[in-house]
Amino acid sequence: MSIIARLRRMSIKSKMLVSLFLIGLAPAVIVGVLAYRSCRDGQIAESGLRLQTLAEETIDKVDRNLFERYGDVQAFAANPKALGEVEALRGAANHYTRLYGIYDLMLIVDRDGKILVANTEAYNGDPVDSAALIGQSVKGEPWFEEIASGRVKFGATYFSDMEKSERVANVA
């Protein structure tokens, strides 16, 4: 029996109940859809605010960390051992590497760009095979050229965006 045939056989009371149910169902569905969309939009907005806050906090931490590194370079250069003999320089480079725990490779170069010293210890005290770097030249590298040319004034620090270093990759 088809639906139409069944509807014809129903009593008027049953037909009214079904009609009222269907008429009441439409607003309930509409209210449900609107409530769902409202909740979803609210959750999306809240998630966006949480992500924005997290991003701002992360950027602040990165900025503070980079500012500390800016000062590190100046402190390293001001160390009296920075003008000492090779062993004293290597000792200072190893000391700073262990002390700060974030430097993989420290190089000390002369005014011509020749690497005089590289750290031989990692932050955790493990050996670093940096002997092959001694005597190599960093001339032509942007950081060296900026400093050697005098564009980075005394007491200032050169900095740039982060980049991959083959030297670090080869010794670390």
Short mmCIF file of C-alpha atoms in Angstrom, two decimals:
data_model
loop_
_atom_site.label_atom_id
_atom_site.label_comp_id
_atom_site.label_asym_id
_atom_site.label_seq_id
_atom_site.Cartn_x
_atom_site.Cartn_y
_atom_site.Cartn_z
CA MET A 1 0.00 0.00 0.00
CA SER A 2 1.31 3.43 -0.93
CA ILE A 3 1.73 6.34 1.45
CA ILE A 4 -1.15 8.24 -0.16
CA ALA A 5 -3.46 5.26 0.29
CA ARG A 6 -2.45 4.98 3.94
CA LEU A 7 -3.09 8.69 4.50
CA ARG A 8 -6.60 8.36 3.03
CA ARG A 9 -7.40 5.54 5.43
CA MET A 10 -6.23 7.51 8.50
CA SER A 11 -8.77 9.18 10.75
CA ILE A 12 -9.01 12.96 10.84
CA LYS A 13 -7.54 12.87 14.35
CA SER A 14 -4.45 10.98 13.12
CA LYS A 15 -4.10 13.28 10.12
CA MET A 16 -4.18 16.34 12.40
CA LEU A 17 -1.56 14.83 14.72
CA VAL A 18 0.77 14.09 11.80
CA SER A 19 0.19 17.58 10.33
CA LEU A 20 0.85 19.31 13.66
CA PHE A 21 3.94 17.18 14.19
CA LEU A 22 5.30 18.13 10.75
CA ILE A 23 4.44 21.81 11.26
CA GLY A 24 6.19 21.77 14.67
CA LEU A 25 9.16 19.87 13.29
CA ALA A 26 10.08 22.63 10.80
CA PRO A 27 10.77 25.33 13.45
CA ALA A 28 12.63 22.79 15.60
CA VAL A 29 14.89 21.91 12.67
CA ILE A 30 15.45 25.58 11.86
CA VAL A 31 16.27 26.42 15.49
CA GLY A 32 18.59 23.40 15.68
CA VAL A 33 20.46 24.39 12.52
CA LEU A 34 20.82 28.00 13.69
CA ALA A 35 22.01 26.90 17.14
CA TYR A 36 24.56 24.53 15.57
CA ARG A 37 25.90 27.26 13.28
CA SER A 38 26.09 29.74 16.11
CA CYS A 39 28.00 27.31 18.35
CA ARG A 40 30.30 26.32 15.50
CA ASP A 41 31.06 29.96 14.64
CA GLY A 42 31.71 30.72 18.31
CA GLN A 43 34.10 27.80 18.63
CA ILE A 44 35.93 28.80 15.46
CA ALA A 45 36.31 32.37 16.75
CA GLU A 46 37.48 31.12 20.16
CA SER A 47 39.99 28.75 18.55
CA GLY A 48 41.27 31.61 16.40
CA LEU A 49 41.78 33.79 19.47
CA ARG A 50 43.61 30.98 21.27
CA LEU A 51 45.87 30.43 18.26
CA GLN A 52 46.52 34.17 17.97
CA THR A 53 47.46 34.36 21.65
CA LEU A 54 49.74 31.33 21.30
CA ALA A 55 51.39 32.83 18.21
CA GLU A 56 51.95 36.17 19.99
CA GLU A 57 53.46 34.41 23.02
CA THR A 58 55.72 32.33 20.77
CA ILE A 59 56.89 35.38 18.83
CA ASP A 60 57.61 37.16 22.12
CA LYS A 61 59.71 34.23 23.35
CA VAL A 62 61.62 34.05 20.06
CA ASP A 63 62.26 37.80 20.16
CA ARG A 64 63.54 37.61 23.73
CA ASN A 65 65.76 34.65 22.87
CA LEU A 66 67.18 36.40 19.82
CA PHE A 67 67.81 39.56 21.83
CA GLU A 68 69.82 37.48 24.31
CA ARG A 69 71.87 36.03 21.43
CA TYR A 70 72.51 39.58 20.21
CA GLY A 71 74.07 40.36 23.58
CA ASP A 72 75.96 37.06 23.70
CA VAL A 73 78.01 37.99 20.65
CA GLN A 74 79.00 41.28 22.22
CA ALA A 75 79.96 39.56 25.48
CA PHE A 76 82.02 36.95 23.62
CA ALA A 77 83.90 39.65 21.70
CA ALA A 78 84.53 41.66 24.88
CA ASN A 79 86.11 38.67 26.62
CA PRO A 80 89.86 39.30 27.09
CA LYS A 81 90.48 35.75 25.89
CA ALA A 82 89.08 36.80 22.49
CA LEU A 83 92.47 38.41 21.84
CA GLY A 84 94.51 35.53 23.25
CA GLU A 85 96.34 32.56 21.88
CA VAL A 86 94.67 29.76 19.93
CA GLU A 87 94.31 27.45 22.93
CA ALA A 88 92.72 30.20 25.02
CA LEU A 89 90.35 31.00 22.13
CA ARG A 90 89.40 27.33 21.73
CA GLY A 91 88.86 27.05 25.48
CA ALA A 92 86.59 30.10 25.42
CA ALA A 93 84.64 28.75 22.41
CA ASN A 94 84.16 25.38 24.13
CA HIS A 95 83.20 27.11 27.39
CA TYR A 96 80.55 29.28 25.69
CA THR A 97 79.22 26.31 23.72
CA ARG A 98 78.73 24.27 26.91
CA LEU A 99 77.53 27.22 28.99
CA TYR A 100 74.81 28.46 26.63
CA GLY A 101 73.75 25.08 25.24
CA ILE A 102 72.34 26.49 21.99
CA TYR A 103 75.41 26.96 19.82
CA ASP A 104 76.41 24.06 17.59
CA LEU A 105 79.48 25.70 16.10
CA MET A 106 81.53 28.70 17.15
CA LEU A 107 84.10 30.11 14.77
CA ILE A 108 86.77 32.69 15.45
CA VAL A 109 88.16 34.21 12.27
CA ASP A 110 90.82 36.79 11.51
CA ARG A 111 90.32 40.01 9.57
CA ASP A 112 91.04 38.20 6.30
CA GLY A 113 88.28 35.63 6.93
CA LYS A 114 90.57 32.73 7.81
CA ILE A 115 89.11 30.42 10.49
CA LEU A 116 91.57 30.41 13.38
CA VAL A 117 89.55 28.46 15.95
CA ALA A 118 86.40 26.36 16.13
CA ASN A 119 84.88 24.74 19.18
CA THR A 120 85.87 21.12 19.68
CA GLU A 121 83.16 20.30 22.22
CA ALA A 122 79.38 20.23 21.88
CA TYR A 123 76.99 21.72 24.44
CA ASN A 124 76.82 18.34 26.20
CA GLY A 125 80.60 17.83 26.25
CA ASP A 126 80.70 15.42 23.31
CA PRO A 127 83.59 15.97 20.90
CA VAL A 128 83.02 18.03 17.75
CA ASP A 129 85.25 17.21 14.78
CA SER A 130 85.95 20.74 13.64
CA ALA A 131 89.66 20.35 12.79
CA ALA A 132 88.99 20.40 9.03
CA LEU A 133 87.53 23.92 9.36
CA ILE A 134 90.76 25.47 10.62
CA GLY A 135 92.37 27.51 7.86
CA GLN A 136 89.25 27.63 5.67
CA SER A 137 88.02 31.03 4.57
CA VAL A 138 84.67 32.63 5.25
CA LYS A 139 85.48 35.51 2.92
CA GLY A 140 82.57 36.26 0.63
CA GLU A 141 79.93 35.12 3.10
CA PRO A 142 77.40 37.89 3.82
CA TRP A 143 77.97 38.00 7.57
CA PHE A 144 81.74 38.29 7.17
CA GLU A 145 81.54 40.90 4.42
CA GLU A 146 79.16 43.08 6.46
CA ILE A 147 81.50 43.01 9.45
CA ALA A 148 84.79 43.29 7.53
CA SER A 149 83.52 46.23 5.48
CA GLY A 150 82.76 48.22 8.62
CA ARG A 151 79.01 48.41 7.95
CA VAL A 152 78.53 46.73 11.33
CA LYS A 153 79.88 49.31 13.75
CA PHE A 154 82.01 48.52 16.78
CA GLY A 155 79.83 47.29 19.63
CA ALA A 156 77.00 46.30 17.27
CA THR A 157 76.04 42.81 16.20
CA TYR A 158 75.36 41.42 12.74
CA PHE A 159 72.18 39.37 12.45
CA SER A 160 70.13 37.89 9.64
CA ASP A 161 67.36 35.41 9.01
CA MET A 162 67.99 31.84 10.00
CA GLU A 163 69.60 29.70 7.32
CA LYS A 164 71.08 26.25 6.95
CA SER A 165 74.85 26.07 7.37
CA GLU A 166 76.79 23.33 5.63
CA ARG A 167 79.63 23.81 8.11
CA VAL A 168 77.33 23.07 11.04
CA ALA A 169 75.74 20.13 9.19
CA ASN A 170 79.19 18.63 8.52
CA VAL A 171 80.47 18.81 12.11
CA ALA A 172 77.31 18.36 14.17
#
